[in-house]
Amino acid sequence: QVHLLQSGAEVKKPGASVKLSCKASGYKFTSYSIHWVRQAPGQRLEWMGWLGAGDAYTKYSQKFQGRVTITRDTSASTVYMELSSLTSEDTAIYYCARVASAYGDLSHFDYWGQGTLVTVAS
Amino acid sequence: EIVLTQSPGTLSLSPGERATLSCRASQSVSRNFLAWYHHKPGQAPRLLIYDASNRATGIPDRFSGSGSGTDFTLTISRLEPEDFAVYYCQQYGNSPFTFGQGTRLEIK
């Protein structure tokens, strides 16, 4: 069955970077895009960007452009999301999510990781 | 960017009752690419409805979605104890993909 396993909680200082992982299993890894979504305390879910199927095309929300990088290691069936220049406003739970349609860019998310808490504090 | 506004913010109902949740978009959602998710603290969001009205695999038929354009509705016909959670709508017809602020469904 499809499973997305995310890395553990992180505590970072302002100005630092964090790199989270999302290990996929139970399906053909390169056929489905993976998105990253976060939820800050008391806030709505916020889409950050995605890494496409096939050639791993990336697209980022304008809000995070220049600060976020999504990559993958096909041999490890793992997608990474790195966020730089952290501030306290980046304190949030970060989720990876798989699209439902193979090779689909515009698709809902059928499977989600369990989430990773990132805390940014001095 | 399409802004999604959900109402009500909180809905207090009893098990067995009917719940109606609304999601309004600031502009028309392309191809009615709208989904609903159920979310409990500490858990991953769970897909309920996609393309406005299609139930996801394994979702009971007490959940139904309707609407088009800018106005969408999630209806839960008879509430079960496990249904009390936060519900989010999401549009994926245009980038950036956006979510509503959520409706908290609580036990009365």
PDB file of C-alpha atoms in Angstrom:
ATOM      1  CA  GLN A   1       0.000   0.000   0.000  1.00  0.00           C
ATOM      2  CA  VAL A   2       1.057   3.589  -0.575  1.00  0.00           C
ATOM      3  CA  HIS A   3       2.949   5.163   2.316  1.00  0.00           C
ATOM      4  CA  LEU A   4       4.800   8.439   2.759  1.00  0.00           C
ATOM      5  CA  LEU A   5       7.172   8.462   5.717  1.00  0.00           C
ATOM      6  CA  GLN A   6       8.517  11.839   6.775  1.00  0.00           C
ATOM      7  CA  SER A   7      11.629  12.633   8.784  1.00  0.00           C
ATOM      8  CA  GLY A   8      11.533  13.606  12.442  1.00  0.00           C
ATOM      9  CA  ALA A   9      10.978  16.901  14.195  1.00  0.00           C
ATOM     10  CA  GLU A  10      13.537  19.681  13.831  1.00  0.00           C
ATOM     11  CA  VAL A  11      14.496  22.659  15.967  1.00  0.00           C
ATOM     12  CA  LYS A  12      16.342  25.435  14.153  1.00  0.00           C
ATOM     13  CA  LYS A  13      17.641  28.906  14.936  1.00  0.00           C
ATOM     14  CA  PRO A  14      16.538  31.934  12.943  1.00  0.00           C
ATOM     15  CA  GLY A  15      18.532  32.295   9.747  1.00  0.00           C
ATOM     16  CA  ALA A  16      19.263  28.592   9.472  1.00  0.00           C
ATOM     17  CA  SER A  17      18.034  26.137   6.865  1.00  0.00           C
ATOM     18  CA  VAL A  18      16.127  22.894   7.281  1.00  0.00           C
ATOM     19  CA  LYS A  19      15.927  19.920   4.955  1.00  0.00           C
ATOM     20  CA  LEU A  20      13.037  17.512   5.375  1.00  0.00           C
ATOM     21  CA  SER A  21      12.580  14.149   3.739  1.00  0.00           C
ATOM     22  CA  CYS A  22       9.593  12.167   2.519  1.00  0.00           C
ATOM     23  CA  LYS A  23      10.222   8.505   1.713  1.00  0.00           C
ATOM     24  CA  ALA A  24       7.669   6.916  -0.594  1.00  0.00           C
ATOM     25  CA  SER A  25       6.738   3.265  -0.859  1.00  0.00           C
ATOM     26  CA  GLY A  26       4.047   1.084  -2.371  1.00  0.00           C
ATOM     27  CA  TYR A  27       3.949   2.628  -5.854  1.00  0.00           C
ATOM     28  CA  LYS A  28       6.134   3.600  -8.804  1.00  0.00           C
ATOM     29  CA  PHE A  29       7.973   6.588  -7.348  1.00  0.00           C
ATOM     30  CA  THR A  30       8.741   8.437 -10.570  1.00  0.00           C
ATOM     31  CA  SER A  31       5.165   8.347 -11.867  1.00  0.00           C
ATOM     32  CA  TYR A  32       3.573  10.664  -9.317  1.00  0.00           C
ATOM     33  CA  SER A  33       4.259  14.258  -8.325  1.00  0.00           C
ATOM     34  CA  ILE A  34       4.873  15.099  -4.684  1.00  0.00           C
ATOM     35  CA  HIS A  35       3.734  18.359  -3.125  1.00  0.00           C
ATOM     36  CA  TRP A  36       4.712  20.074   0.100  1.00  0.00           C
ATOM     37  CA  VAL A  37       2.135  21.766   2.305  1.00  0.00           C
ATOM     38  CA  ARG A  38       2.600  23.356   5.700  1.00  0.00           C
ATOM     39  CA  GLN A  39       0.371  24.445   8.571  1.00  0.00           C
ATOM     40  CA  ALA A  40       1.530  27.065  11.034  1.00  0.00           C
ATOM     41  CA  PRO A  41      -0.154  27.205  14.454  1.00  0.00           C
ATOM     42  CA  GLY A  42      -3.719  28.422  14.097  1.00  0.00           C
ATOM     43  CA  GLN A  43      -3.354  28.887  10.346  1.00  0.00           C
ATOM     44  CA  ARG A  44      -4.795  27.195   7.289  1.00  0.00           C
ATOM     45  CA  LEU A  45      -2.932  24.669   5.199  1.00  0.00           C
ATOM     46  CA  GLU A  46      -0.523  26.432   2.858  1.00  0.00           C
ATOM     47  CA  TRP A  47       0.798  25.006  -0.390  1.00  0.00           C
ATOM     48  CA  MET A  48       4.544  25.456  -0.908  1.00  0.00           C
ATOM     49  CA  GLY A  49       5.431  23.729  -4.140  1.00  0.00           C
ATOM     50  CA  TRP A  50       5.766  20.494  -6.003  1.00  0.00           C
ATOM     51  CA  LEU A  51       8.188  18.195  -7.721  1.00  0.00           C
ATOM     52  CA  GLY A  52       6.758  16.668 -10.852  1.00  0.00           C
ATOM     53  CA  ALA A  53       6.764  13.113 -12.046  1.00  0.00           C
ATOM     54  CA  GLY A  54       9.079  11.969 -14.785  1.00  0.00           C
ATOM     55  CA  ASP A  55      11.689  14.685 -15.263  1.00  0.00           C
ATOM     56  CA  ALA A  56      11.207  16.130 -11.741  1.00  0.00           C
ATOM     57  CA  TYR A  57      10.039  19.532 -12.872  1.00  0.00           C
ATOM     58  CA  THR A  58       9.574  21.851  -9.902  1.00  0.00           C
ATOM     59  CA  LYS A  59       7.140  24.677  -9.273  1.00  0.00           C
ATOM     60  CA  TYR A  60       7.054  26.804  -6.158  1.00  0.00           C
ATOM     61  CA  SER A  61       4.589  29.139  -4.573  1.00  0.00           C
ATOM     62  CA  GLN A  62       5.647  32.699  -5.159  1.00  0.00           C
ATOM     63  CA  LYS A  63       5.610  33.218  -1.405  1.00  0.00           C
ATOM     64  CA  PHE A  64       8.500  30.791  -0.979  1.00  0.00           C
ATOM     65  CA  GLN A  65      10.311  31.404  -4.263  1.00  0.00           C
ATOM     66  CA  GLY A  66      14.039  31.762  -3.626  1.00  0.00           C
ATOM     67  CA  ARG A  67      13.837  30.116  -0.199  1.00  0.00           C
ATOM     68  CA  VAL A  68      12.520  26.647  -1.005  1.00  0.00           C
ATOM     69  CA  THR A  69      14.109  23.842  -2.998  1.00  0.00           C
ATOM     70  CA  ILE A  70      12.461  20.490  -3.659  1.00  0.00           C
ATOM     71  CA  THR A  71      14.616  17.649  -4.925  1.00  0.00           C
ATOM     72  CA  ARG A  72      14.494  13.883  -5.091  1.00  0.00           C
ATOM     73  CA  ASP A  73      16.703  10.815  -4.873  1.00  0.00           C
ATOM     74  CA  THR A  74      15.131   8.260  -7.163  1.00  0.00           C
ATOM     75  CA  SER A  75      17.319   5.434  -5.868  1.00  0.00           C
ATOM     76  CA  ALA A  76      15.949   6.040  -2.362  1.00  0.00           C
ATOM     77  CA  SER A  77      12.368   6.866  -3.443  1.00  0.00           C
ATOM     78  CA  THR A  78      12.705  10.010  -1.365  1.00  0.00           C
ATOM     79  CA  VAL A  79      11.725  13.618  -1.931  1.00  0.00           C
ATOM     80  CA  TYR A  80      13.420  16.443  -0.034  1.00  0.00           C
ATOM     81  CA  MET A  81      12.257  19.935   0.793  1.00  0.00           C
ATOM     82  CA  GLU A  82      14.808  22.490   1.930  1.00  0.00           C
ATOM     83  CA  LEU A  83      13.717  25.846   3.332  1.00  0.00           C
ATOM     84  CA  SER A  84      16.312  28.507   4.013  1.00  0.00           C
ATOM     85  CA  SER A  85      16.540  31.801   5.938  1.00  0.00           C
ATOM     86  CA  LEU A  86      14.168  30.505   8.584  1.00  0.00           C
ATOM     87  CA  THR A  87      12.216  32.859  10.842  1.00  0.00           C
ATOM     88  CA  SER A  88       9.793  32.191  13.678  1.00  0.00           C
ATOM     89  CA  GLU A  89       6.995  32.424  11.130  1.00  0.00           C
ATOM     90  CA  ASP A  90       8.263  29.208   9.561  1.00  0.00           C
ATOM     91  CA  THR A  91       7.366  27.277  12.707  1.00  0.00           C
ATOM     92  CA  ALA A  92       4.845  24.797  11.360  1.00  0.00           C
ATOM     93  CA  ILE A  93       3.994  21.211  10.606  1.00  0.00           C
ATOM     94  CA  TYR A  94       5.229  20.345   7.120  1.00  0.00           C
ATOM     95  CA  TYR A  95       3.489  17.664   5.070  1.00  0.00           C
ATOM     96  CA  CYS A  96       4.360  15.924   1.859  1.00  0.00           C
ATOM     97  CA  ALA A  97       1.460  14.697  -0.242  1.00  0.00           C
ATOM     98  CA  ARG A  98       1.129  12.593  -3.382  1.00  0.00           C
ATOM     99  CA  VAL A  99      -1.097  13.507  -6.277  1.00  0.00           C
ATOM    100  CA  ALA A 100      -3.765  11.004  -7.234  1.00  0.00           C
ATOM    101  CA  SER A 101      -3.121  11.044 -10.985  1.00  0.00           C
ATOM    102  CA  ALA A 102       0.044   9.589 -12.473  1.00  0.00           C
ATOM    103  CA  TYR A 103       1.883  12.280 -14.435  1.00  0.00           C
ATOM    104  CA  GLY A 104      -0.871  14.701 -13.516  1.00  0.00           C
ATOM    105  CA  ASP A 105       0.008  18.299 -12.684  1.00  0.00           C
ATOM    106  CA  LEU A 106      -3.455  19.385 -11.623  1.00  0.00           C
ATOM    107  CA  SER A 107      -4.648  16.782  -9.191  1.00  0.00           C
ATOM    108  CA  HIS A 108      -5.915  16.382  -5.693  1.00  0.00           C
ATOM    109  CA  PHE A 109      -3.770  14.696  -3.038  1.00  0.00           C
ATOM    110  CA  ASP A 110      -4.680  11.134  -2.186  1.00  0.00           C
ATOM    111  CA  TYR A 111      -1.900  10.255   0.261  1.00  0.00           C
ATOM    112  CA  TRP A 112      -0.172  12.414   2.841  1.00  0.00           C
ATOM    113  CA  GLY A 113       2.835  11.954   5.076  1.00  0.00           C
ATOM    114  CA  GLN A 114       2.406  12.063   8.830  1.00  0.00           C
ATOM    115  CA  GLY A 115       3.900  15.546   9.043  1.00  0.00           C
ATOM    116  CA  THR A 116       7.143  16.967  10.447  1.00  0.00           C
ATOM    117  CA  LEU A 117       7.152  19.672  13.109  1.00  0.00           C
ATOM    118  CA  VAL A 118       9.723  22.378  12.511  1.00  0.00           C
ATOM    119  CA  THR A 119      10.290  24.817  15.344  1.00  0.00           C
ATOM    120  CA  VAL A 120      12.292  27.979  14.725  1.00  0.00           C
ATOM    121  CA  ALA A 121      13.455  29.626  17.927  1.00  0.00           C
ATOM    122  CA  SER A 122      16.488  31.393  19.239  1.00  0.00           C
TER     123      SER A 122
ATOM    124  CA  GLU B   1      -4.480  33.565  -6.280  1.00  0.00           C
ATOM    125  CA  ILE B   2      -7.866  31.996  -5.577  1.00  0.00           C
ATOM    126  CA  VAL B   3      -9.014  32.640  -2.014  1.00  0.00           C
ATOM    127  CA  LEU B   4     -11.287  30.007  -0.489  1.00  0.00           C
ATOM    128  CA  THR B   5     -13.607  31.031   2.332  1.00  0.00           C
ATOM    129  CA  GLN B   6     -15.274  28.326   4.387  1.00  0.00           C
ATOM    130  CA  SER B   7     -18.350  28.684   6.538  1.00  0.00           C
ATOM    131  CA  PRO B   8     -19.245  28.318   9.259  1.00  0.00           C
ATOM    132  CA  GLY B   9     -15.991  28.546  11.175  1.00  0.00           C
ATOM    133  CA  THR B  10     -17.315  26.138  13.791  1.00  0.00           C
ATOM    134  CA  LEU B  11     -20.300  23.810  13.575  1.00  0.00           C
ATOM    135  CA  SER B  12     -21.703  22.195  16.716  1.00  0.00           C
ATOM    136  CA  LEU B  13     -23.851  19.145  16.073  1.00  0.00           C
ATOM    137  CA  SER B  14     -24.746  15.799  17.640  1.00  0.00           C
ATOM    138  CA  PRO B  15     -24.033  12.326  16.277  1.00  0.00           C
ATOM    139  CA  GLY B  16     -26.743  11.293  13.851  1.00  0.00           C
ATOM    140  CA  GLU B  17     -27.403  14.859  12.674  1.00  0.00           C
ATOM    141  CA  ARG B  18     -26.728  16.256   9.213  1.00  0.00           C
ATOM    142  CA  ALA B  19     -23.814  18.618   8.582  1.00  0.00           C
ATOM    143  CA  THR B  20     -23.561  21.091   5.731  1.00  0.00           C
ATOM    144  CA  LEU B  21     -20.243  22.843   5.128  1.00  0.00           C
ATOM    145  CA  SER B  22     -19.669  25.582   2.593  1.00  0.00           C
ATOM    146  CA  CYS B  23     -16.649  26.656   0.569  1.00  0.00           C
ATOM    147  CA  ARG B  24     -16.763  29.784  -1.560  1.00  0.00           C
ATOM    148  CA  ALA B  25     -14.034  30.739  -4.049  1.00  0.00           C
ATOM    149  CA  SER B  26     -12.988  34.269  -4.967  1.00  0.00           C
ATOM    150  CA  GLN B  27     -13.093  33.271  -8.633  1.00  0.00           C
ATOM    151  CA  SER B  28     -14.310  30.287 -10.581  1.00  0.00           C
ATOM    152  CA  VAL B  29     -12.452  27.055  -9.833  1.00  0.00           C
ATOM    153  CA  SER B  30     -11.117  25.636 -13.072  1.00  0.00           C
ATOM    154  CA  ARG B  31     -12.831  22.408 -14.085  1.00  0.00           C
ATOM    155  CA  ASN B  32     -14.364  22.265 -10.595  1.00  0.00           C
ATOM    156  CA  PHE B  33     -11.045  20.957  -9.344  1.00  0.00           C
ATOM    157  CA  LEU B  34     -12.041  21.183  -5.710  1.00  0.00           C
ATOM    158  CA  ALA B  35     -11.346  18.674  -2.941  1.00  0.00           C
ATOM    159  CA  TRP B  36     -12.426  18.226   0.655  1.00  0.00           C
ATOM    160  CA  TYR B  37     -10.189  16.838   3.402  1.00  0.00           C
ATOM    161  CA  HIS B  38     -10.830  15.660   6.933  1.00  0.00           C
ATOM    162  CA  HIS B  39      -8.104  16.525   9.445  1.00  0.00           C
ATOM    163  CA  LYS B  40      -7.570  15.560  13.050  1.00  0.00           C
ATOM    164  CA  PRO B  41      -4.701  16.933  15.175  1.00  0.00           C
ATOM    165  CA  GLY B  42      -1.578  14.808  14.945  1.00  0.00           C
ATOM    166  CA  GLN B  43      -2.830  12.972  11.873  1.00  0.00           C
ATOM    167  CA  ALA B  44      -2.381  13.415   8.164  1.00  0.00           C
ATOM    168  CA  PRO B  45      -5.283  15.016   6.291  1.00  0.00           C
ATOM    169  CA  ARG B  46      -7.556  12.465   4.628  1.00  0.00           C
ATOM    170  CA  LEU B  47      -9.083  12.953   1.202  1.00  0.00           C
ATOM    171  CA  LEU B  48     -12.873  12.743   1.190  1.00  0.00           C
ATOM    172  CA  ILE B  49     -14.090  14.298  -2.061  1.00  0.00           C
ATOM    173  CA  TYR B  50     -12.328  15.297  -5.290  1.00  0.00           C
ATOM    174  CA  ASP B  51     -13.422  17.073  -8.450  1.00  0.00           C
ATOM    175  CA  ALA B  52     -16.181  18.633  -6.328  1.00  0.00           C
ATOM    176  CA  SER B  53     -18.434  15.601  -6.143  1.00  0.00           C
ATOM    177  CA  ASN B  54     -16.465  12.345  -6.387  1.00  0.00           C
ATOM    178  CA  ARG B  55     -15.978  10.314  -3.231  1.00  0.00           C
ATOM    179  CA  ALA B  56     -12.468   9.052  -2.673  1.00  0.00           C
ATOM    180  CA  THR B  57     -11.778   5.348  -2.334  1.00  0.00           C
ATOM    181  CA  GLY B  58     -13.069   3.932   0.930  1.00  0.00           C
ATOM    182  CA  ILE B  59     -15.074   7.003   1.937  1.00  0.00           C
ATOM    183  CA  PRO B  60     -18.583   6.122   3.200  1.00  0.00           C
ATOM    184  CA  ASP B  61     -21.570   7.299   1.218  1.00  0.00           C
ATOM    185  CA  ARG B  62     -22.754   9.540   4.053  1.00  0.00           C
ATOM    186  CA  PHE B  63     -20.213  12.024   2.639  1.00  0.00           C
ATOM    187  CA  SER B  64     -21.230  13.888  -0.501  1.00  0.00           C
ATOM    188  CA  GLY B  65     -19.922  16.903  -2.365  1.00  0.00           C
ATOM    189  CA  SER B  66     -21.711  19.283  -4.669  1.00  0.00           C
ATOM    190  CA  GLY B  67     -21.359  22.632  -6.358  1.00  0.00           C
ATOM    191  CA  SER B  68     -19.563  24.253  -9.235  1.00  0.00           C
ATOM    192  CA  GLY B  69     -17.883  27.485 -10.229  1.00  0.00           C
ATOM    193  CA  THR B  70     -17.415  29.410  -6.983  1.00  0.00           C
ATOM    194  CA  ASP B  71     -19.787  27.698  -4.555  1.00  0.00           C
ATOM    195  CA  PHE B  72     -19.228  24.223  -3.159  1.00  0.00           C
ATOM    196  CA  THR B  73     -20.776  22.156  -0.382  1.00  0.00           C
ATOM    197  CA  LEU B  74     -19.768  19.134   1.651  1.00  0.00           C
ATOM    198  CA  THR B  75     -22.657  17.282   3.262  1.00  0.00           C
ATOM    199  CA  ILE B  76     -22.385  14.595   5.901  1.00  0.00           C
ATOM    200  CA  SER B  77     -25.804  12.960   6.108  1.00  0.00           C
ATOM    201  CA  ARG B  78     -25.576  11.272   9.520  1.00  0.00           C
ATOM    202  CA  LEU B  79     -22.670  12.198  11.740  1.00  0.00           C
ATOM    203  CA  GLU B  80     -20.610   9.458  13.313  1.00  0.00           C
ATOM    204  CA  PRO B  81     -18.284  10.083  16.290  1.00  0.00           C
ATOM    205  CA  GLU B  82     -15.191   9.819  14.071  1.00  0.00           C
ATOM    206  CA  ASP B  83     -16.453  12.612  11.826  1.00  0.00           C
ATOM    207  CA  PHE B  84     -15.788  15.326  14.381  1.00  0.00           C
ATOM    208  CA  ALA B  85     -12.680  17.046  13.070  1.00  0.00           C
ATOM    209  CA  VAL B  86     -11.604  19.995  10.952  1.00  0.00           C
ATOM    210  CA  TYR B  87     -12.605  20.017   7.287  1.00  0.00           C
ATOM    211  CA  TYR B  88     -10.677  21.853   4.587  1.00  0.00           C
ATOM    212  CA  CYS B  89     -11.532  22.571   0.989  1.00  0.00           C
ATOM    213  CA  GLN B  90      -8.742  22.922  -1.575  1.00  0.00           C
ATOM    214  CA  GLN B  91      -8.684  24.077  -5.168  1.00  0.00           C
ATOM    215  CA  TYR B  92      -6.125  22.541  -7.521  1.00  0.00           C
ATOM    216  CA  GLY B  93      -7.282  24.001 -10.808  1.00  0.00           C
ATOM    217  CA  ASN B  94      -4.870  26.915 -10.670  1.00  0.00           C
ATOM    218  CA  SER B  95      -1.459  27.412  -9.166  1.00  0.00           C
ATOM    219  CA  PRO B  96      -0.912  28.299  -6.388  1.00  0.00           C
ATOM    220  CA  PHE B  97      -3.108  25.573  -5.002  1.00  0.00           C
ATOM    221  CA  THR B  98      -5.003  27.053  -2.089  1.00  0.00           C
ATOM    222  CA  PHE B  99      -6.937  25.855   0.934  1.00  0.00           C
ATOM    223  CA  GLY B 100      -9.825  27.270   2.881  1.00  0.00           C
ATOM    224  CA  GLN B 101      -9.344  28.259   6.503  1.00  0.00           C
ATOM    225  CA  GLY B 102     -11.247  25.192   7.695  1.00  0.00           C
ATOM    226  CA  THR B 103     -14.538  24.387   9.433  1.00  0.00           C
ATOM    227  CA  ARG B 104     -14.282  22.821  12.859  1.00  0.00           C
ATOM    228  CA  LEU B 105     -17.025  20.246  13.387  1.00  0.00           C
ATOM    229  CA  GLU B 106     -17.481  19.705  17.106  1.00  0.00           C
ATOM    230  CA  ILE B 107     -19.738  17.576  19.238  1.00  0.00           C
ATOM    231  CA  LYS B 108     -22.667  19.503  20.713  1.00  0.00           C
TER     232      LYS B 108
END
